[in-house]
Amino acid sequence: MASALDSAWQAVTGNFSEFQLATLVTFLIHETAFFLSGLPSLLFERFGLFAKYKIQKKSNTSAYQIRCVLRLILYHVCVNLPIMIFSYPAFKFMGLRSSLPLPHWTVVVSQVVFYFLLEDFIFYWGHRALHTKWLYKHVHSVHHEYATPFGLASEYAHPAEILFLGFATVAGPAITGPHMLTLWIWIVLRVVETVEAHSGYHFPWSPSNFLPLYGGSEFHDYHHRVLYTKSGNYASTFVYMDWLFGTDKDYRKAKAVEEKEGKKKL
């Protein structure tokens, strides 16, 4: 198995330079993971599919959805890609590599877990700062234009926010200097996680039903549908930061009321 992976990796690295792998290929992996995971919830909303699992009964118009997609393409090409290109020397300096041997699976898992924990910590404080009056008005309000989120709206944000919160995503890899493969796995998992959190749907198989401390779509959907001064739920992936600092109290109260009303109907 290891030799097959090594051979496949040699085929990849034999056709691209390390700079191309770190920039263009990484960009294409991000775009593929983002649009493949994000399109389903857009289509579910557009055609009224799985309505009983939709968290909010409101839906975005097709024009509003298209507007989001077009701006995302613009932001990704004009902001994300240049950032990847210009940050390559820094990542190379920090130890990013693409050569064999490939990292052992225990190294990949431990680094990705570290990335999630660090990203969640940094994101919490950055996101909370974005909900202060001036930053919300001039920067973060762009992301909250979609009060009824769908998967692709997860990366719809002001360019300044992309730079500001993007630091949380790259901090872990910058510290550890990972193998390129580990970086790609991290990017795919982080993209899928944030798309799921913004999907607007809570299914029986949603990760929050099985993973302890995982926030998921219900947790983040609340953040979008209330006033920015009362939204709370600032963390990106887990719930413990909001619990520790009491920024999930309104959400817990609202959820308790919903559950109580649900039992009455039964």
PDB file of C-alpha atoms in Angstrom:
ATOM      1  CA  MET A   1       0.000   0.000   0.000  1.00  0.00           C
ATOM      2  CA  ALA A   2       2.796   2.398   0.971  1.00  0.00           C
ATOM      3  CA  SER A   3       4.682   1.768  -2.252  1.00  0.00           C
ATOM      4  CA  ALA A   4       1.524   2.408  -4.291  1.00  0.00           C
ATOM      5  CA  LEU A   5       1.033   5.738  -2.515  1.00  0.00           C
ATOM      6  CA  ASP A   6       4.675   6.604  -3.003  1.00  0.00           C
ATOM      7  CA  SER A   7       4.403   5.826  -6.719  1.00  0.00           C
ATOM      8  CA  ALA A   8       1.259   7.919  -7.047  1.00  0.00           C
ATOM      9  CA  TRP A   9       2.931  10.787  -5.210  1.00  0.00           C
ATOM     10  CA  GLN A  10       5.991  10.552  -7.455  1.00  0.00           C
ATOM     11  CA  ALA A  11       3.685  10.811 -10.475  1.00  0.00           C
ATOM     12  CA  VAL A  12       2.122  13.965  -9.034  1.00  0.00           C
ATOM     13  CA  THR A  13       5.391  15.637  -8.058  1.00  0.00           C
ATOM     14  CA  GLY A  14       6.981  14.615 -11.352  1.00  0.00           C
ATOM     15  CA  ASN A  15       4.484  16.724 -13.296  1.00  0.00           C
ATOM     16  CA  PHE A  16       4.439  19.826 -11.113  1.00  0.00           C
ATOM     17  CA  SER A  17       7.044  21.939  -9.397  1.00  0.00           C
ATOM     18  CA  GLU A  18       6.738  22.433  -5.653  1.00  0.00           C
ATOM     19  CA  PHE A  19       5.666  26.026  -6.246  1.00  0.00           C
ATOM     20  CA  GLN A  20       2.856  24.832  -8.545  1.00  0.00           C
ATOM     21  CA  LEU A  21       1.796  22.199  -6.009  1.00  0.00           C
ATOM     22  CA  ALA A  22       1.667  24.753  -3.192  1.00  0.00           C
ATOM     23  CA  THR A  23      -0.231  27.358  -5.199  1.00  0.00           C
ATOM     24  CA  LEU A  24      -2.167  26.270  -8.293  1.00  0.00           C
ATOM     25  CA  VAL A  25      -2.792  22.661  -7.252  1.00  0.00           C
ATOM     26  CA  THR A  26      -3.703  23.698  -3.703  1.00  0.00           C
ATOM     27  CA  PHE A  27      -6.089  26.296  -5.129  1.00  0.00           C
ATOM     28  CA  LEU A  28      -7.745  23.682  -7.382  1.00  0.00           C
ATOM     29  CA  ILE A  29      -8.083  21.249  -4.470  1.00  0.00           C
ATOM     30  CA  HIS A  30      -9.718  23.970  -2.396  1.00  0.00           C
ATOM     31  CA  GLU A  31     -12.103  24.949  -5.184  1.00  0.00           C
ATOM     32  CA  THR A  32     -13.050  21.328  -5.892  1.00  0.00           C
ATOM     33  CA  ALA A  33     -13.720  20.521  -2.244  1.00  0.00           C
ATOM     34  CA  PHE A  34     -15.606  23.777  -1.735  1.00  0.00           C
ATOM     35  CA  PHE A  35     -17.960  23.629  -4.691  1.00  0.00           C
ATOM     36  CA  LEU A  36     -18.581  19.870  -4.546  1.00  0.00           C
ATOM     37  CA  SER A  37     -19.517  20.045  -0.855  1.00  0.00           C
ATOM     38  CA  GLY A  38     -21.338  23.380  -1.135  1.00  0.00           C
ATOM     39  CA  LEU A  39     -23.527  22.879  -4.189  1.00  0.00           C
ATOM     40  CA  PRO A  40     -25.855  20.236  -2.665  1.00  0.00           C
ATOM     41  CA  SER A  41     -27.389  22.562  -0.044  1.00  0.00           C
ATOM     42  CA  LEU A  42     -27.812  25.254  -2.701  1.00  0.00           C
ATOM     43  CA  LEU A  43     -29.716  22.788  -4.881  1.00  0.00           C
ATOM     44  CA  PHE A  44     -31.715  21.428  -1.927  1.00  0.00           C
ATOM     45  CA  GLU A  45     -32.870  24.968  -1.131  1.00  0.00           C
ATOM     46  CA  ARG A  46     -33.450  25.856  -4.770  1.00  0.00           C
ATOM     47  CA  PHE A  47     -35.704  22.859  -5.458  1.00  0.00           C
ATOM     48  CA  GLY A  48     -37.242  22.441  -1.995  1.00  0.00           C
ATOM     49  CA  LEU A  49     -35.591  19.095  -1.315  1.00  0.00           C
ATOM     50  CA  PHE A  50     -35.274  17.664   2.228  1.00  0.00           C
ATOM     51  CA  ALA A  51     -37.487  20.498   3.501  1.00  0.00           C
ATOM     52  CA  LYS A  52     -38.168  18.788   6.830  1.00  0.00           C
ATOM     53  CA  TYR A  53     -34.452  18.950   7.632  1.00  0.00           C
ATOM     54  CA  LYS A  54     -34.094  22.639   6.761  1.00  0.00           C
ATOM     55  CA  ILE A  55     -33.345  24.670   9.873  1.00  0.00           C
ATOM     56  CA  GLN A  56     -34.995  27.878   8.663  1.00  0.00           C
ATOM     57  CA  LYS A  57     -38.178  27.873   6.630  1.00  0.00           C
ATOM     58  CA  LYS A  58     -37.033  30.898   4.644  1.00  0.00           C
ATOM     59  CA  SER A  59     -35.109  30.368   1.414  1.00  0.00           C
ATOM     60  CA  ASN A  60     -32.806  32.504  -0.694  1.00  0.00           C
ATOM     61  CA  THR A  61     -33.947  33.445  -4.182  1.00  0.00           C
ATOM     62  CA  SER A  62     -32.070  31.987  -7.138  1.00  0.00           C
ATOM     63  CA  ALA A  63     -30.811  35.506  -7.968  1.00  0.00           C
ATOM     64  CA  TYR A  64     -29.377  35.819  -4.456  1.00  0.00           C
ATOM     65  CA  GLN A  65     -27.711  32.427  -4.778  1.00  0.00           C
ATOM     66  CA  ILE A  66     -26.174  33.305  -8.161  1.00  0.00           C
ATOM     67  CA  ARG A  67     -24.931  36.613  -6.755  1.00  0.00           C
ATOM     68  CA  CYS A  68     -23.140  34.707  -4.001  1.00  0.00           C
ATOM     69  CA  VAL A  69     -21.512  32.245  -6.413  1.00  0.00           C
ATOM     70  CA  LEU A  70     -20.286  34.945  -8.809  1.00  0.00           C
ATOM     71  CA  ARG A  71     -18.757  37.020  -6.033  1.00  0.00           C
ATOM     72  CA  LEU A  72     -17.136  33.922  -4.562  1.00  0.00           C
ATOM     73  CA  ILE A  73     -15.416  33.157  -7.847  1.00  0.00           C
ATOM     74  CA  LEU A  74     -14.185  36.760  -7.981  1.00  0.00           C
ATOM     75  CA  TYR A  75     -12.904  36.676  -4.392  1.00  0.00           C
ATOM     76  CA  HIS A  76     -11.240  33.291  -4.803  1.00  0.00           C
ATOM     77  CA  VAL A  77      -9.397  34.278  -7.970  1.00  0.00           C
ATOM     78  CA  CYS A  78      -8.523  37.823  -6.955  1.00  0.00           C
ATOM     79  CA  VAL A  79      -7.881  37.324  -3.214  1.00  0.00           C
ATOM     80  CA  ASN A  80      -7.321  33.658  -2.288  1.00  0.00           C
ATOM     81  CA  LEU A  81      -5.066  32.699  -5.191  1.00  0.00           C
ATOM     82  CA  PRO A  82      -2.732  35.720  -4.875  1.00  0.00           C
ATOM     83  CA  ILE A  83      -2.442  35.038  -1.121  1.00  0.00           C
ATOM     84  CA  MET A  84      -1.367  31.464  -1.840  1.00  0.00           C
ATOM     85  CA  ILE A  85       1.195  32.651  -4.374  1.00  0.00           C
ATOM     86  CA  PHE A  86       2.732  35.374  -2.214  1.00  0.00           C
ATOM     87  CA  SER A  87       2.729  33.286   0.982  1.00  0.00           C
ATOM     88  CA  TYR A  88       4.614  30.356  -0.593  1.00  0.00           C
ATOM     89  CA  PRO A  89       8.101  31.628   0.390  1.00  0.00           C
ATOM     90  CA  ALA A  90       6.951  31.956   4.008  1.00  0.00           C
ATOM     91  CA  PHE A  91       5.552  28.423   4.086  1.00  0.00           C
ATOM     92  CA  LYS A  92       8.700  27.092   2.437  1.00  0.00           C
ATOM     93  CA  PHE A  93      10.761  28.852   5.087  1.00  0.00           C
ATOM     94  CA  MET A  94       8.585  27.263   7.811  1.00  0.00           C
ATOM     95  CA  GLY A  95       9.270  23.769   6.468  1.00  0.00           C
ATOM     96  CA  LEU A  96       6.598  22.914   3.888  1.00  0.00           C
ATOM     97  CA  ARG A  97       7.841  20.021   1.739  1.00  0.00           C
ATOM     98  CA  SER A  98       6.571  17.748  -1.010  1.00  0.00           C
ATOM     99  CA  SER A  99       9.363  15.164  -1.180  1.00  0.00           C
ATOM    100  CA  LEU A 100       9.219  11.515  -0.174  1.00  0.00           C
ATOM    101  CA  PRO A 101       8.829   9.876   2.246  1.00  0.00           C
ATOM    102  CA  LEU A 102       5.175  10.629   2.849  1.00  0.00           C
ATOM    103  CA  PRO A 103       4.318  11.337   6.493  1.00  0.00           C
ATOM    104  CA  HIS A 104       3.093   8.462   8.667  1.00  0.00           C
ATOM    105  CA  TRP A 105      -0.659   8.480   9.245  1.00  0.00           C
ATOM    106  CA  THR A 106      -0.138   9.200  12.958  1.00  0.00           C
ATOM    107  CA  VAL A 107       1.749  12.376  12.053  1.00  0.00           C
ATOM    108  CA  VAL A 108      -1.006  13.453   9.665  1.00  0.00           C
ATOM    109  CA  VAL A 109      -3.755  12.817  12.222  1.00  0.00           C
ATOM    110  CA  SER A 110      -1.945  14.529  15.094  1.00  0.00           C
ATOM    111  CA  GLN A 111      -1.125  17.588  12.995  1.00  0.00           C
ATOM    112  CA  VAL A 112      -4.665  17.913  11.611  1.00  0.00           C
ATOM    113  CA  VAL A 113      -6.142  17.638  15.122  1.00  0.00           C
ATOM    114  CA  PHE A 114      -3.726  20.347  16.261  1.00  0.00           C
ATOM    115  CA  TYR A 115      -4.756  22.527  13.313  1.00  0.00           C
ATOM    116  CA  PHE A 116      -8.446  22.179  14.183  1.00  0.00           C
ATOM    117  CA  LEU A 117      -7.892  23.068  17.837  1.00  0.00           C
ATOM    118  CA  LEU A 118      -5.634  26.036  17.098  1.00  0.00           C
ATOM    119  CA  GLU A 119      -7.839  27.302  14.269  1.00  0.00           C
ATOM    120  CA  ASP A 120     -10.919  27.121  16.500  1.00  0.00           C
ATOM    121  CA  PHE A 121      -9.200  29.091  19.271  1.00  0.00           C
ATOM    122  CA  ILE A 122      -7.905  31.841  16.986  1.00  0.00           C
ATOM    123  CA  PHE A 123     -11.111  31.973  14.953  1.00  0.00           C
ATOM    124  CA  TYR A 124     -13.227  32.403  18.089  1.00  0.00           C
ATOM    125  CA  TRP A 125     -11.438  35.565  19.167  1.00  0.00           C
ATOM    126  CA  GLY A 126     -11.141  36.967  15.650  1.00  0.00           C
ATOM    127  CA  HIS A 127     -14.799  36.292  14.917  1.00  0.00           C
ATOM    128  CA  ARG A 128     -15.851  37.782  18.237  1.00  0.00           C
ATOM    129  CA  ALA A 129     -13.843  40.905  17.410  1.00  0.00           C
ATOM    130  CA  LEU A 130     -15.640  41.137  14.064  1.00  0.00           C
ATOM    131  CA  HIS A 131     -18.915  41.426  15.985  1.00  0.00           C
ATOM    132  CA  THR A 132     -17.879  44.664  17.613  1.00  0.00           C
ATOM    133  CA  LYS A 133     -19.830  47.593  16.206  1.00  0.00           C
ATOM    134  CA  TRP A 134     -17.285  49.151  13.806  1.00  0.00           C
ATOM    135  CA  LEU A 135     -15.842  45.921  12.422  1.00  0.00           C
ATOM    136  CA  TYR A 136     -19.272  44.418  11.969  1.00  0.00           C
ATOM    137  CA  LYS A 137     -20.587  47.448  10.122  1.00  0.00           C
ATOM    138  CA  HIS A 138     -17.607  47.854   7.796  1.00  0.00           C
ATOM    139  CA  VAL A 139     -16.384  44.269   7.376  1.00  0.00           C
ATOM    140  CA  HIS A 140     -18.309  41.345   8.844  1.00  0.00           C
ATOM    141  CA  SER A 141     -21.783  42.500   7.783  1.00  0.00           C
ATOM    142  CA  VAL A 142     -20.921  41.292   4.259  1.00  0.00           C
ATOM    143  CA  HIS A 143     -20.851  37.680   5.462  1.00  0.00           C
ATOM    144  CA  HIS A 144     -24.118  38.197   7.328  1.00  0.00           C
ATOM    145  CA  GLU A 145     -25.939  39.362   4.218  1.00  0.00           C
ATOM    146  CA  TYR A 146     -27.036  35.732   4.083  1.00  0.00           C
ATOM    147  CA  ALA A 147     -29.151  35.426   7.237  1.00  0.00           C
ATOM    148  CA  THR A 148     -30.384  32.123   5.831  1.00  0.00           C
ATOM    149  CA  PRO A 149     -27.064  30.464   5.040  1.00  0.00           C
ATOM    150  CA  PHE A 150     -26.354  27.728   2.519  1.00  0.00           C
ATOM    151  CA  GLY A 151     -23.072  25.864   2.071  1.00  0.00           C
ATOM    152  CA  LEU A 152     -21.409  28.159  -0.447  1.00  0.00           C
ATOM    153  CA  ALA A 153     -22.151  31.224   1.687  1.00  0.00           C
ATOM    154  CA  SER A 154     -19.541  29.936   4.153  1.00  0.00           C
ATOM    155  CA  GLU A 155     -16.737  31.717   2.289  1.00  0.00           C
ATOM    156  CA  TYR A 156     -18.752  34.741   1.210  1.00  0.00           C
ATOM    157  CA  ALA A 157     -17.038  37.561   3.073  1.00  0.00           C
ATOM    158  CA  HIS A 158     -15.349  40.941   2.783  1.00  0.00           C
ATOM    159  CA  PRO A 159     -11.780  40.623   1.421  1.00  0.00           C
ATOM    160  CA  ALA A 160     -10.467  42.084   4.688  1.00  0.00           C
ATOM    161  CA  GLU A 161     -12.229  39.303   6.586  1.00  0.00           C
ATOM    162  CA  ILE A 162     -10.757  36.683   4.265  1.00  0.00           C
ATOM    163  CA  LEU A 163      -7.304  37.951   5.243  1.00  0.00           C
ATOM    164  CA  PHE A 164      -8.176  38.428   8.917  1.00  0.00           C
ATOM    165  CA  LEU A 165      -9.791  35.049   9.650  1.00  0.00           C
ATOM    166  CA  GLY A 166      -7.734  33.212   7.041  1.00  0.00           C
ATOM    167  CA  PHE A 167      -4.833  33.557   9.458  1.00  0.00           C
ATOM    168  CA  ALA A 168      -6.592  31.063  11.756  1.00  0.00           C
ATOM    169  CA  THR A 169      -6.580  28.450   8.992  1.00  0.00           C
ATOM    170  CA  VAL A 170      -2.913  28.791   8.064  1.00  0.00           C
ATOM    171  CA  ALA A 171      -1.495  29.302  11.584  1.00  0.00           C
ATOM    172  CA  GLY A 172      -1.200  25.587  12.352  1.00  0.00           C
ATOM    173  CA  PRO A 173       0.507  24.606   9.089  1.00  0.00           C
ATOM    174  CA  ALA A 174       2.804  27.629   9.384  1.00  0.00           C
ATOM    175  CA  ILE A 175       3.937  26.448  12.827  1.00  0.00           C
ATOM    176  CA  THR A 176       4.476  22.777  11.988  1.00  0.00           C
ATOM    177  CA  GLY A 177       5.777  23.084   8.417  1.00  0.00           C
ATOM    178  CA  PRO A 178       3.791  20.082   7.174  1.00  0.00           C
ATOM    179  CA  HIS A 179       4.140  17.809   4.204  1.00  0.00           C
ATOM    180  CA  MET A 180       2.081  19.017   1.233  1.00  0.00           C
ATOM    181  CA  LEU A 181      -0.193  15.989   1.559  1.00  0.00           C
ATOM    182  CA  THR A 182      -1.036  16.906   5.149  1.00  0.00           C
ATOM    183  CA  LEU A 183      -1.765  20.473   4.082  1.00  0.00           C
ATOM    184  CA  TRP A 184      -4.175  19.255   1.396  1.00  0.00           C
ATOM    185  CA  ILE A 185      -5.986  16.933   3.803  1.00  0.00           C
ATOM    186  CA  TRP A 186      -6.345  19.802   6.280  1.00  0.00           C
ATOM    187  CA  ILE A 187      -7.715  22.155   3.624  1.00  0.00           C
ATOM    188  CA  VAL A 188     -10.296  19.625   2.435  1.00  0.00           C
ATOM    189  CA  LEU A 189     -11.471  18.794   5.966  1.00  0.00           C
ATOM    190  CA  ARG A 190     -11.665  22.449   7.009  1.00  0.00           C
ATOM    191  CA  VAL A 191     -13.609  23.368   3.866  1.00  0.00           C
ATOM    192  CA  VAL A 192     -16.078  20.509   4.277  1.00  0.00           C
ATOM    193  CA  GLU A 193     -16.555  21.402   7.952  1.00  0.00           C
ATOM    194  CA  THR A 194     -17.341  25.077   7.353  1.00  0.00           C
ATOM    195  CA  VAL A 195     -19.616  24.243   4.407  1.00  0.00           C
ATOM    196  CA  GLU A 196     -21.557  21.801   6.606  1.00  0.00           C
ATOM    197  CA  ALA A 197     -21.858  24.412   9.359  1.00  0.00           C
ATOM    198  CA  HIS A 198     -23.376  26.865   6.849  1.00  0.00           C
ATOM    199  CA  SER A 199     -25.500  24.316   4.991  1.00  0.00           C
ATOM    200  CA  GLY A 200     -28.782  25.356   6.606  1.00  0.00           C
ATOM    201  CA  TYR A 201     -29.769  21.698   7.042  1.00  0.00           C
ATOM    202  CA  HIS A 202     -29.578  19.409  10.051  1.00  0.00           C
ATOM    203  CA  PHE A 203     -29.818  15.776   9.011  1.00  0.00           C
ATOM    204  CA  PRO A 204     -29.948  12.654  11.193  1.00  0.00           C
ATOM    205  CA  TRP A 205     -26.453  11.890   9.892  1.00  0.00           C
ATOM    206  CA  SER A 206     -25.060  15.364  10.583  1.00  0.00           C
ATOM    207  CA  PRO A 207     -21.676  15.189  12.376  1.00  0.00           C
ATOM    208  CA  SER A 208     -22.969  17.125  15.395  1.00  0.00           C
ATOM    209  CA  ASN A 209     -25.196  14.143  16.226  1.00  0.00           C
ATOM    210  CA  PHE A 210     -22.146  11.915  16.677  1.00  0.00           C
ATOM    211  CA  LEU A 211     -19.043  14.015  17.394  1.00  0.00           C
ATOM    212  CA  PRO A 212     -18.715  15.389  20.950  1.00  0.00           C
ATOM    213  CA  LEU A 213     -18.237  19.160  21.193  1.00  0.00           C
ATOM    214  CA  TYR A 214     -18.799  19.602  17.434  1.00  0.00           C
ATOM    215  CA  GLY A 215     -20.976  22.633  16.644  1.00  0.00           C
ATOM    216  CA  GLY A 216     -22.354  21.961  13.201  1.00  0.00           C
ATOM    217  CA  SER A 217     -25.177  23.521  11.236  1.00  0.00           C
ATOM    218  CA  GLU A 218     -27.702  24.111  14.043  1.00  0.00           C
ATOM    219  CA  PHE A 219     -25.096  25.812  16.194  1.00  0.00           C
ATOM    220  CA  HIS A 220     -23.913  28.151  13.444  1.00  0.00           C
ATOM    221  CA  ASP A 221     -27.292  28.759  11.839  1.00  0.00           C
ATOM    222  CA  TYR A 222     -28.416  30.438  15.053  1.00  0.00           C
ATOM    223  CA  HIS A 223     -25.447  32.785  14.723  1.00  0.00           C
ATOM    224  CA  HIS A 224     -26.729  33.965  11.333  1.00  0.00           C
ATOM    225  CA  ARG A 225     -30.394  34.439  12.112  1.00  0.00           C
ATOM    226  CA  VAL A 226     -30.224  36.744  15.163  1.00  0.00           C
ATOM    227  CA  LEU A 227     -28.950  40.278  15.693  1.00  0.00           C
ATOM    228  CA  TYR A 228     -25.170  40.555  15.581  1.00  0.00           C
ATOM    229  CA  THR A 229     -25.049  41.910  19.150  1.00  0.00           C
ATOM    230  CA  LYS A 230     -26.813  38.793  20.491  1.00  0.00           C
ATOM    231  CA  SER A 231     -25.664  36.107  18.093  1.00  0.00           C
ATOM    232  CA  GLY A 232     -22.886  34.417  20.085  1.00  0.00           C
ATOM    233  CA  ASN A 233     -21.677  31.004  18.842  1.00  0.00           C
ATOM    234  CA  TYR A 234     -18.457  32.524  17.533  1.00  0.00           C
ATOM    235  CA  ALA A 235     -16.291  29.389  17.307  1.00  0.00           C
ATOM    236  CA  SER A 236     -15.783  27.785  13.918  1.00  0.00           C
ATOM    237  CA  THR A 237     -15.860  24.059  14.703  1.00  0.00           C
ATOM    238  CA  PHE A 238     -16.378  23.189  18.363  1.00  0.00           C
ATOM    239  CA  VAL A 239     -18.673  24.479  21.127  1.00  0.00           C
ATOM    240  CA  TYR A 240     -16.374  24.556  24.163  1.00  0.00           C
ATOM    241  CA  MET A 241     -14.990  28.078  23.600  1.00  0.00           C
ATOM    242  CA  ASP A 242     -18.477  29.584  23.526  1.00  0.00           C
ATOM    243  CA  TRP A 243     -19.424  27.514  26.584  1.00  0.00           C
ATOM    244  CA  LEU A 244     -16.314  28.603  28.517  1.00  0.00           C
ATOM    245  CA  PHE A 245     -16.894  32.296  27.827  1.00  0.00           C
ATOM    246  CA  GLY A 246     -20.684  32.236  28.016  1.00  0.00           C
ATOM    247  CA  THR A 247     -21.288  33.339  24.446  1.00  0.00           C
ATOM    248  CA  ASP A 248     -23.714  30.477  23.741  1.00  0.00           C
ATOM    249  CA  LYS A 249     -26.231  31.250  26.520  1.00  0.00           C
ATOM    250  CA  ASP A 250     -28.903  32.713  24.235  1.00  0.00           C
ATOM    251  CA  TYR A 251     -28.533  29.781  21.856  1.00  0.00           C
ATOM    252  CA  ARG A 252     -28.933  27.250  24.670  1.00  0.00           C
ATOM    253  CA  LYS A 253     -32.036  29.052  25.932  1.00  0.00           C
ATOM    254  CA  ALA A 254     -33.549  29.193  22.442  1.00  0.00           C
ATOM    255  CA  LYS A 255     -32.799  25.506  21.869  1.00  0.00           C
ATOM    256  CA  ALA A 256     -34.379  24.556  25.193  1.00  0.00           C
ATOM    257  CA  VAL A 257     -37.550  26.485  24.258  1.00  0.00           C
ATOM    258  CA  GLU A 258     -37.676  24.796  20.849  1.00  0.00           C
ATOM    259  CA  GLU A 259     -37.294  21.358  22.396  1.00  0.00           C
ATOM    260  CA  LYS A 260     -40.006  22.123  24.974  1.00  0.00           C
ATOM    261  CA  GLU A 261     -42.427  23.279  22.268  1.00  0.00           C
ATOM    262  CA  GLY A 262     -41.583  20.196  20.207  1.00  0.00           C
ATOM    263  CA  LYS A 263     -42.521  17.921  23.108  1.00  0.00           C
ATOM    264  CA  LYS A 264     -45.842  19.766  23.562  1.00  0.00           C
ATOM    265  CA  LYS A 265     -46.748  19.130  19.931  1.00  0.00           C
ATOM    266  CA  LEU A 266     -46.101  15.411  20.437  1.00  0.00           C
TER     267      LEU A 266
END
